[in-house]
XYZ file of C-alpha atoms in Angstrom:
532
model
C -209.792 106.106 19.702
C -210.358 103.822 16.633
C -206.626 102.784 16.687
C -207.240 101.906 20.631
C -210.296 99.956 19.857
C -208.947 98.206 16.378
C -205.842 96.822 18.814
C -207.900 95.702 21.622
C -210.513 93.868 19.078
C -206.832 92.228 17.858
C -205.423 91.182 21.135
C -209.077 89.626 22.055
C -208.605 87.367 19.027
C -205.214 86.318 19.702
C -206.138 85.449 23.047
C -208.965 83.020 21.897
C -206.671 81.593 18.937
C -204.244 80.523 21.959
C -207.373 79.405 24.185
C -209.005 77.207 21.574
C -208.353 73.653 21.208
C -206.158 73.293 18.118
C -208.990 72.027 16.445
C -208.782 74.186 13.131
C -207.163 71.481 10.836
C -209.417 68.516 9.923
C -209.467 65.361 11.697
C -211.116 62.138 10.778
C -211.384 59.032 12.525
C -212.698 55.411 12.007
C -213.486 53.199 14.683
C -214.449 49.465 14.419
C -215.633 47.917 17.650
C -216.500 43.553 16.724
C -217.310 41.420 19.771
C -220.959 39.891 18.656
C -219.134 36.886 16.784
C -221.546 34.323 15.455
C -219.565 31.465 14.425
C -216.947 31.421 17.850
C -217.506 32.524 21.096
C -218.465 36.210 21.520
C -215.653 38.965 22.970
C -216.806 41.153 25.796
C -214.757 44.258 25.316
C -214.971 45.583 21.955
C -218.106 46.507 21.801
C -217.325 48.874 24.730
C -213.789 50.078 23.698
C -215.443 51.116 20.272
C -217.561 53.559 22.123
C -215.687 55.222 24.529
C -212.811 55.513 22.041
C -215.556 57.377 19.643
C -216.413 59.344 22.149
C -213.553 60.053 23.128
C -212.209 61.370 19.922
C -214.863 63.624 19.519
C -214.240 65.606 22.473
C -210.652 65.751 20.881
C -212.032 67.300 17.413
C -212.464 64.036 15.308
C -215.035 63.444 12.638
C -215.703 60.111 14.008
C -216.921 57.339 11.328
C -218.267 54.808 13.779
C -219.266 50.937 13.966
C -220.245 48.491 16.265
C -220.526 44.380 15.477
C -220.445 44.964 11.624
C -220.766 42.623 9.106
C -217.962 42.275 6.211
C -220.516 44.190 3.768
C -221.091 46.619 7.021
C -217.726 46.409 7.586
C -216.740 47.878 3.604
C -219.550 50.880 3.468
C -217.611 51.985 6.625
C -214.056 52.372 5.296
C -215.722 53.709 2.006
C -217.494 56.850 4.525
C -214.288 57.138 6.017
C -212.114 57.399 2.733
C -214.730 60.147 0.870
C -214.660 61.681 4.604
C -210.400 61.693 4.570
C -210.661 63.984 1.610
C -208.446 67.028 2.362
C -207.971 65.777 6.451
C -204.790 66.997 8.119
C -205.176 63.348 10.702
C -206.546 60.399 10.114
C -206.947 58.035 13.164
C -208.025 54.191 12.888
C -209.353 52.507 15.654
C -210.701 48.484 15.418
C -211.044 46.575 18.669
C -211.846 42.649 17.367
C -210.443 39.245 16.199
C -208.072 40.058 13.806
C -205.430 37.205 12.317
C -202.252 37.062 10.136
C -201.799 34.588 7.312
C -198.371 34.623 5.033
C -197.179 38.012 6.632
C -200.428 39.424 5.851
C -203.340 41.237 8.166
C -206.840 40.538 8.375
C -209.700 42.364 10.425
C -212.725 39.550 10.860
C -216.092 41.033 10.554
C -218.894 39.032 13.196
C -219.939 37.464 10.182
C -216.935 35.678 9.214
C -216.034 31.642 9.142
C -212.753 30.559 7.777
C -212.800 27.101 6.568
C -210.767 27.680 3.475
C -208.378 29.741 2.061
C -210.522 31.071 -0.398
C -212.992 32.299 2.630
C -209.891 35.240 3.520
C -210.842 37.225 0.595
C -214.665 36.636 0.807
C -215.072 36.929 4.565
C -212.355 38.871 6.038
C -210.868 42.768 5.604
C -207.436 43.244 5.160
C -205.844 45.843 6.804
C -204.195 47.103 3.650
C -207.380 48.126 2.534
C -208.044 50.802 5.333
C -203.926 51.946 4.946
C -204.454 52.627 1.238
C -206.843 54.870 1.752
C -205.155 56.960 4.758
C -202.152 57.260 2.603
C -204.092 58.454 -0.159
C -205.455 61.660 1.540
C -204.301 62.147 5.152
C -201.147 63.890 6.348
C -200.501 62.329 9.765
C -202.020 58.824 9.655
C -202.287 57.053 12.972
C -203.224 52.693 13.861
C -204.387 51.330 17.008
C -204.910 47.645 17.018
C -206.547 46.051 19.468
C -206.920 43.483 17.560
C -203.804 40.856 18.729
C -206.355 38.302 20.811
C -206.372 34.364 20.508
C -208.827 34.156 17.395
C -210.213 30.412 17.456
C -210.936 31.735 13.642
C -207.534 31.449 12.489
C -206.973 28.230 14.430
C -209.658 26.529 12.286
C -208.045 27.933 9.324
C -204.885 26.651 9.848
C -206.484 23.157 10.433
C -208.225 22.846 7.554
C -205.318 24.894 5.163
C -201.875 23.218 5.675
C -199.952 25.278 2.927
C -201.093 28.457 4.927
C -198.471 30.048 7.642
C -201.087 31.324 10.074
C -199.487 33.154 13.029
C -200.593 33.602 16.427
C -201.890 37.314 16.315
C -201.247 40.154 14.200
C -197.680 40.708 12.032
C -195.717 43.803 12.261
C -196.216 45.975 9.255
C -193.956 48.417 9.008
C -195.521 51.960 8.546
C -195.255 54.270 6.049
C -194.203 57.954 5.741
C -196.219 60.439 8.717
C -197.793 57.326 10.108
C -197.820 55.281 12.992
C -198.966 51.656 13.820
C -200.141 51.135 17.590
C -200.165 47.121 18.192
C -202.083 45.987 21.675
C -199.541 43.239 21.921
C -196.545 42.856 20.475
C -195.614 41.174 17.063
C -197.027 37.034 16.811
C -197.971 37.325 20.759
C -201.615 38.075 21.996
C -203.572 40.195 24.379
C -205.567 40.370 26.993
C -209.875 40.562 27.425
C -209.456 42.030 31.359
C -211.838 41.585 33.729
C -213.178 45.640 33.615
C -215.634 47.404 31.094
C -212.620 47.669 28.795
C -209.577 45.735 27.675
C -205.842 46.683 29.177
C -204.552 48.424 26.289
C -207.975 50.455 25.729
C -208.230 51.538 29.081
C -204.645 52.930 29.198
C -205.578 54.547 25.808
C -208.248 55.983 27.151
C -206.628 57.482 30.012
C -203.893 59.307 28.623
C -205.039 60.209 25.283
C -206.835 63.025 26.717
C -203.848 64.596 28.617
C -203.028 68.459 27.787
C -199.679 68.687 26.285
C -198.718 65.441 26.005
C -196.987 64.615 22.718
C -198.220 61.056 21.346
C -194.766 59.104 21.704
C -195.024 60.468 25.517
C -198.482 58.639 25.724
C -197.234 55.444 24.309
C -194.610 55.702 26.944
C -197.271 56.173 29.235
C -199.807 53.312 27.880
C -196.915 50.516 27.210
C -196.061 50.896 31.226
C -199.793 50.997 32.319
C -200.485 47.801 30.303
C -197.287 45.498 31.914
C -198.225 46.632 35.347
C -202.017 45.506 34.508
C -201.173 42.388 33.139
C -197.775 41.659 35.164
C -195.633 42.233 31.958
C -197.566 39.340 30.181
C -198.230 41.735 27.883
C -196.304 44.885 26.405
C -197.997 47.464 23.085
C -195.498 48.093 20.479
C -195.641 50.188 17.562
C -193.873 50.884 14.543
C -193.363 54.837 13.367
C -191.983 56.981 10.882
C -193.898 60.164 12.192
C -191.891 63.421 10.978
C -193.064 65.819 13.900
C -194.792 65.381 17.483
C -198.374 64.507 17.349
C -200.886 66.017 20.085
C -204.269 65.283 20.810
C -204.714 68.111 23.314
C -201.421 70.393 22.567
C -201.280 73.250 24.856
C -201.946 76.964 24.395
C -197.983 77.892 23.728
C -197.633 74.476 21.424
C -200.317 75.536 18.563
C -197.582 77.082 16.690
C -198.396 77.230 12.827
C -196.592 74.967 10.667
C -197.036 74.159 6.751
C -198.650 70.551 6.546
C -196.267 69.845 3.951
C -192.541 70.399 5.717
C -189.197 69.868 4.306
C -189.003 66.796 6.788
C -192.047 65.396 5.696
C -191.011 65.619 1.626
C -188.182 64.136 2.611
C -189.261 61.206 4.748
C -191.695 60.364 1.627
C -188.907 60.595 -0.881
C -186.719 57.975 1.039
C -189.544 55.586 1.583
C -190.106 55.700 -1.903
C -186.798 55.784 -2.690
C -186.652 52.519 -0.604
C -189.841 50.487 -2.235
C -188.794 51.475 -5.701
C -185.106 49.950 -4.941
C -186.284 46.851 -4.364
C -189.073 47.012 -6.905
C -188.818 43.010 -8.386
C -189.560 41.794 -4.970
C -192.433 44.124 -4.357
C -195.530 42.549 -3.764
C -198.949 43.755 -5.036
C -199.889 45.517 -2.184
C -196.241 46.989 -1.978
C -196.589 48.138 -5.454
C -199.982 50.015 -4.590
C -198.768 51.541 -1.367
C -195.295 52.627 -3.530
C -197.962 54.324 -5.716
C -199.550 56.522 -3.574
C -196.943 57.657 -1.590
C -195.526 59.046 -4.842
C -199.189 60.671 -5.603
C -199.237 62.055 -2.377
C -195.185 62.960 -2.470
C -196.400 64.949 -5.588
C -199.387 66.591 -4.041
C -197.621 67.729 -1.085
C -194.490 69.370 -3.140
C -196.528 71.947 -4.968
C -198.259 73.504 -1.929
C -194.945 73.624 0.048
C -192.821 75.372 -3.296
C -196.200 77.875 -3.792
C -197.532 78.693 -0.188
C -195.299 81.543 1.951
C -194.285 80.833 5.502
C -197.909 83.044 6.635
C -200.224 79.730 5.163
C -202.162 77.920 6.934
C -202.212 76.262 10.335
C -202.364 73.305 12.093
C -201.528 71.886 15.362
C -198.418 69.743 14.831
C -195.342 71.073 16.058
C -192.961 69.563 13.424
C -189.011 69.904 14.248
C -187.722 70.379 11.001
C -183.872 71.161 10.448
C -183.239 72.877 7.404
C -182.141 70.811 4.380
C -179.294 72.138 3.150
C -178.249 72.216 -0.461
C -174.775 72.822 -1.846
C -174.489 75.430 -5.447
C -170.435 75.406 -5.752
C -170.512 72.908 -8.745
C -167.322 73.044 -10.868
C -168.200 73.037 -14.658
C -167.447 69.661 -16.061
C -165.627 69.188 -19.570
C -167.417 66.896 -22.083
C -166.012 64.106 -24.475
C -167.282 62.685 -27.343
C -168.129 59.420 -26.973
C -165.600 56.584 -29.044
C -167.510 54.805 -32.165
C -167.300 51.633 -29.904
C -168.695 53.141 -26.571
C -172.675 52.489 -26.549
C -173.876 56.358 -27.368
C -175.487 57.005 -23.821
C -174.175 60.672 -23.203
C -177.626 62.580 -23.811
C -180.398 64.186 -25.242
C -180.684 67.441 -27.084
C -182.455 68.370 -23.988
C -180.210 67.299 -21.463
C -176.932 68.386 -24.103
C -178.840 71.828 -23.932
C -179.075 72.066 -20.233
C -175.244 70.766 -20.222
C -174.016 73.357 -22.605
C -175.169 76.607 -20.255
C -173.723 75.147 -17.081
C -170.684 74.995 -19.028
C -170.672 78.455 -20.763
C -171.654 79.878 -16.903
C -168.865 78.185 -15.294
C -167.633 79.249 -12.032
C -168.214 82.676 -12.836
C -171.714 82.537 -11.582
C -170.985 81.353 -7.839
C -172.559 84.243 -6.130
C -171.756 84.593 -1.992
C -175.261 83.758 -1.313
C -174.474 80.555 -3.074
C -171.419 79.907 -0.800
C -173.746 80.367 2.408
C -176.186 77.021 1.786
C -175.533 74.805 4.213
C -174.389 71.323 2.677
C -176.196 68.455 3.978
C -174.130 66.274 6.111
C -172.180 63.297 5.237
C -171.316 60.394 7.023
C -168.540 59.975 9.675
C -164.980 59.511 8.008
C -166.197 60.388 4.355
C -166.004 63.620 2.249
C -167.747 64.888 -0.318
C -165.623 64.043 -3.084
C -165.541 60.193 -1.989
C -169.181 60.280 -2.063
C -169.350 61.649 -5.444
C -167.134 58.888 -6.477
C -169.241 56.384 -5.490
C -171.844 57.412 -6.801
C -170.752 57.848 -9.996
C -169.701 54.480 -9.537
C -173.114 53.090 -9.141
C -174.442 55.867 -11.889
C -171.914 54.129 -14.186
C -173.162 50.625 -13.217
C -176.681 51.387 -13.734
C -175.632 52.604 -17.546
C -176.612 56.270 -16.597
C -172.973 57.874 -16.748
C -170.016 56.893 -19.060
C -167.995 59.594 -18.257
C -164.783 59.622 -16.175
C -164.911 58.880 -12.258
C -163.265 61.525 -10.519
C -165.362 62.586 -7.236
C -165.638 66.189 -9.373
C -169.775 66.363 -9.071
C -170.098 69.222 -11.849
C -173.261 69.461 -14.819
C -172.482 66.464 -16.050
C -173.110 64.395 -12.769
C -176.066 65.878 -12.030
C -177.226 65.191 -16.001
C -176.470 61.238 -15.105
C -178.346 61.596 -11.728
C -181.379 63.443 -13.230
C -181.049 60.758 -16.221
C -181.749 57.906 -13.401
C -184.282 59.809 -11.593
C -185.855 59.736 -14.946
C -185.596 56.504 -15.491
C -186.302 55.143 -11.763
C -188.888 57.801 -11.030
C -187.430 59.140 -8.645
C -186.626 62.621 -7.134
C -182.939 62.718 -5.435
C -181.649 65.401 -5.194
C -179.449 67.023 -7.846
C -177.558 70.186 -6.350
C -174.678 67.903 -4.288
C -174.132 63.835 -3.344
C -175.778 62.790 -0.446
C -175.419 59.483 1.607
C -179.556 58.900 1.004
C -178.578 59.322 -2.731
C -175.944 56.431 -3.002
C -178.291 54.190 -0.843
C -181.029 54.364 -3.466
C -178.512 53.604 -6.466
C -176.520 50.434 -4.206
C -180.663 49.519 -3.302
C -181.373 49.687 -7.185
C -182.307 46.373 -8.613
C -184.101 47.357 -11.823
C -182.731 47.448 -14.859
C -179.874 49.674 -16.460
C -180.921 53.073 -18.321
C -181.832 52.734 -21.864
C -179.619 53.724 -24.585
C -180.333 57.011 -26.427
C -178.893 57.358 -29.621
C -179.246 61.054 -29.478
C -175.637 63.062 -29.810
C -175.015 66.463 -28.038
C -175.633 69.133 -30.402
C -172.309 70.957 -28.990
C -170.587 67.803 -30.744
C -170.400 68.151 -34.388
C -170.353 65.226 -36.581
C -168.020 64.082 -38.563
C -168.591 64.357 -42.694
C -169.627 62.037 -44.347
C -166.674 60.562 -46.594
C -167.569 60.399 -50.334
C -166.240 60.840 -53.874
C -163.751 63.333 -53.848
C -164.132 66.582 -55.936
C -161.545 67.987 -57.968
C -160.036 70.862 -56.996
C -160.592 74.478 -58.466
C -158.610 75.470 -61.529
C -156.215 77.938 -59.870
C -156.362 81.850 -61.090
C -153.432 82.408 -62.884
C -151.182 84.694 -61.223
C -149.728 88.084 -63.390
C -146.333 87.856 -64.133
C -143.644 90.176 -62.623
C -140.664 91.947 -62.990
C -137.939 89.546 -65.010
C -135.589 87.629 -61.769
C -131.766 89.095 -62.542
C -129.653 85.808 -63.340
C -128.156 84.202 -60.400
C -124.677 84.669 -59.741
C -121.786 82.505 -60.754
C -119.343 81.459 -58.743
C -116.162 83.121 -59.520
C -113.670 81.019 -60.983
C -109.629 80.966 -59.972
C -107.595 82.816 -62.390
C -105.149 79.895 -64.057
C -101.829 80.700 -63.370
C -98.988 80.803 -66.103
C -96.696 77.480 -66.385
C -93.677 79.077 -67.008
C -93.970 81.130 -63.621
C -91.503 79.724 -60.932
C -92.186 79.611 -57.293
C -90.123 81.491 -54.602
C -88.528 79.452 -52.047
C -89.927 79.142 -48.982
C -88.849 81.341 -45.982
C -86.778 79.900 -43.477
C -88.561 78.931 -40.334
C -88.517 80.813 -37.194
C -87.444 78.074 -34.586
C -88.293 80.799 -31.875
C -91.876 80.457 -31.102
C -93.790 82.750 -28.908
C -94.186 80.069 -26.353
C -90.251 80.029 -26.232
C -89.863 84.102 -26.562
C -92.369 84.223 -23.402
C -90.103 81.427 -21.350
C -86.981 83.522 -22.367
C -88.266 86.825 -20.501
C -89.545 85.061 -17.962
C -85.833 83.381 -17.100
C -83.282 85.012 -18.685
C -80.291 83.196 -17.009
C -81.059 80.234 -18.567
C -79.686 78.565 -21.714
C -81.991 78.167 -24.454
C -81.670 76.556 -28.256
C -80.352 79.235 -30.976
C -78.944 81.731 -28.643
């Protein structure tokens, strides 16, 4: 009877895990609403966007940070609440409805306090948008942008009167989004929107109606918004966004879509490790906020590896329903054979550390490639390559950098990992090591840093040669105990002289009959031959 009761008190809570709203993982929004403008002519939707995007939200399970014709200083406590509020969030959500303007490729959010006159008045009246990114990349898993903010700001017209050197665009400039976020733009890139004539503005109100719907992943809704908005305006005006989401986003997922998933997935880790890979390629042009945002994502690439190598697949939930294809890692490395370095090659080959680590893959060998090994899947390479072609090249780069003096051969054994590991080192980076991958030789091409430093350190498996000095006389020799006497050698015997007197016998007649001739006689013996 207990059994019975213990299962039905089970199924009951299954059935109101599937019921509930997939509400369990934290979500955090901010929303900015600015129409009250006292130095140009006041907005009329904003205001009202703000609010019925807040409320909004909450229905949907948001911890909504909300404000309403804020002042810069106003403007600043807000994003502060909402950055000690993103602290641990699974989804973070920005929301600003306003003027907003972009000046040298750069974003600004205008509090109803601002006047532009100068160019010194951007960083003393204005918010960049870089400051509210920062902090969503800091803490938030799935980070998501909507911009309303793409109107004809008279601000940024007076601006770019009064500051010639300035490029000051019409509307906002696409910035391109980061790893697990997504940048919604009302209008797209240097074009502006539309007020509308209704409580809301065009892009708001489609928003608003489909952000609600059950099931509906959130590139579906932007499908679904970016047609609502050109039949509103009669395609004067189209959204646009800019994404490097890893998984589908719902607002409202349905019962069967709350599947558990790991916040931090393989295809996640990897999406941060090329955008990093990416920013830290092309690190001298990198500007300051570039350098800031390459920062984080590495903090945050670090915090989300050690909870994805320590938690097992039963951790906890959320309600993204991430497609994630397995990344697939190849173990058949063939041991590579080391040479010393020449006195005139720059001594580059390794540390004690790295000679250590070079030493036991060598000793193992091949005699360690287990089956299991043999079953990883490799990760795929591009059309009309192979793998060995790819490990040339990117030895090839590996060599230009300075990390690898060794022979190019396409063999990608200890030592080629060693030279990889050496530049991941040096480039702080985390490629992987196990095989050569396509993502790999992009980062080393992309590198534009400088080459790895020289280490003076020798392998300890080399042994060097002695030092040449004075040289030291040799050991008296033992004297060695003397033997048996050796007989004498033997003479050569001498030809007994014959006597003078003795006279010589004649010599005996010659037989003119040879055996040649004796042979040709029995062979014919009609004919006539000499001496018969």
């Amino acid at each position: 009877m207990l059994k019975h009761f213990a299962a039905c008190l089970l199924g009951l809570a299954a059935l109101f895990a599937a019921l509930t709203p997939a509400t369990a993982e934290k979500r955090v929004a901010l929303v900015i609403g600015n129409a009250a403008y006292q130095h140009v002519p006041p907005l009329r939707n904003p205001s009202n966007d703000a609010t019925d995007i807040a409320a909004k939200l909450r229905g949907l399970g948001f911890d909504v940070v909300e404000g309403i014709d804020l002042q810069k200083r106003d403007m600043e406590k807000r994003v502060r609440a909402f950055a000690e509020a993103l602290n641990g969030a699974d989804v973070g959500l920005f929301y600003y409805a306003g003027h907003g303007l972009q000046v040298d490729q750069k974003n600004y959010l205008a509090p109803v306090d601002a006047e532009l006159r100068a160019e010194s008045d951007l960083d003393f009246e204005a918010v960049e948008l870089d400051l509210v990114l920062k902090q969503m990349l800091r803490s938030a898993g799935t980070s998501l942008v909507f911009l309303d903010a793409c109107r004809d700001n008279p601000l940024a017209q007076k601006l770019a009167q009064s500051s010639r050197s300035l490029n000051v665009g019409r509307g906002l400039a696409r910035v391109e989004a980061a790893s697990s976020m997504m940048i919604v733009y009302s209008a797209e890139p240097n074009k502006v929107a539309l007020d509308g004539t209704g409580r809301n503005s065009p892009f708001t109100e489609a928003l608003l109606r489909h952000i609600g719907e059950e099931g509906e992943s959130i590139s579906d809704m932007m499908i679904e918004v970016r047609n609502d908005v050109l039949k509103a305006t009669g395609h004067q005006q189209q959204p646009n966004e800019s994404t490097q989401l890893t998984g589908q986003f719902f607002f409202k997922p349905a019962p069967h879509q709350a599947a558990a998933k790991s916040p931090s997935t393989d295809a996640e880790i990897a999406s941060l490790r090329q955008e990093i890979a990416r920013l830290q390629a092309d690190q001298g042009a990198l500007l300051k906020s570039q350098q800031e945002q390459l920062a984080l994502l590495q903090k945050k690439l670090a915090e989300e590896t050690k909870p994805a190598e320590a938690a097992s697949p039963q951790s906890g939930t959320d309600s993204r329903v991430i497609a994630v294809e397995p990344a697939g890692s190849s173990t058949n490395d063939e041991p590579a054979v080391a040479s010393v370095p020449s006195p005139s090659q720059p001594t580059n080959a390794a540390t004690p550390e790295e000679a250590t680590k070079l030493a036991a893959a060598e000793s193992k060998g091949a005699e360690e490639a287990t089956p299991e090994a043999a079953k990883t899947t490799e990760a795929p390479l591009p059309q009309g390559a192979s793998r060995q072609e790819l490990a040339q090249d990117m030895l090839a780069e590996l060599k230009r950098i300075g990390c690898y003096f060794g022979r190019i051969d396409g063999n990608w054994g200890a030592r080629s990992q060693l030279a990889l590991e050496r530049f991941n080192r040096h480039a702080s980076l985390e490629l992987p090591l196990d095989e050569p991958q396509q993502s790999s030789l992009d980062a080393l091409k992309g590198w534009k840093g400088p080459h790895c430093p020289i280490e003076k350190a020798v392998p300890p498996r080399f042994k060097q040669r002695p030092v040449v000095g004075p040289k030291k006389e040799a050991p008296p020799r033992k004297a060695v105990r003397a033997g048996p006497p050796k007989p004498p050698p033997v003479q050569a015997l001498q030809p007994r002289p014959r006597p003078q007197n003795q006279v010589r016998p004649p010599p005996r007649p010659q037989d003119h009959v040879g055996d040649e001739q004796r042979e040709l006689q029995r062979a014919f013996p009609s004919s006539a031959w000499p001496g018969q």
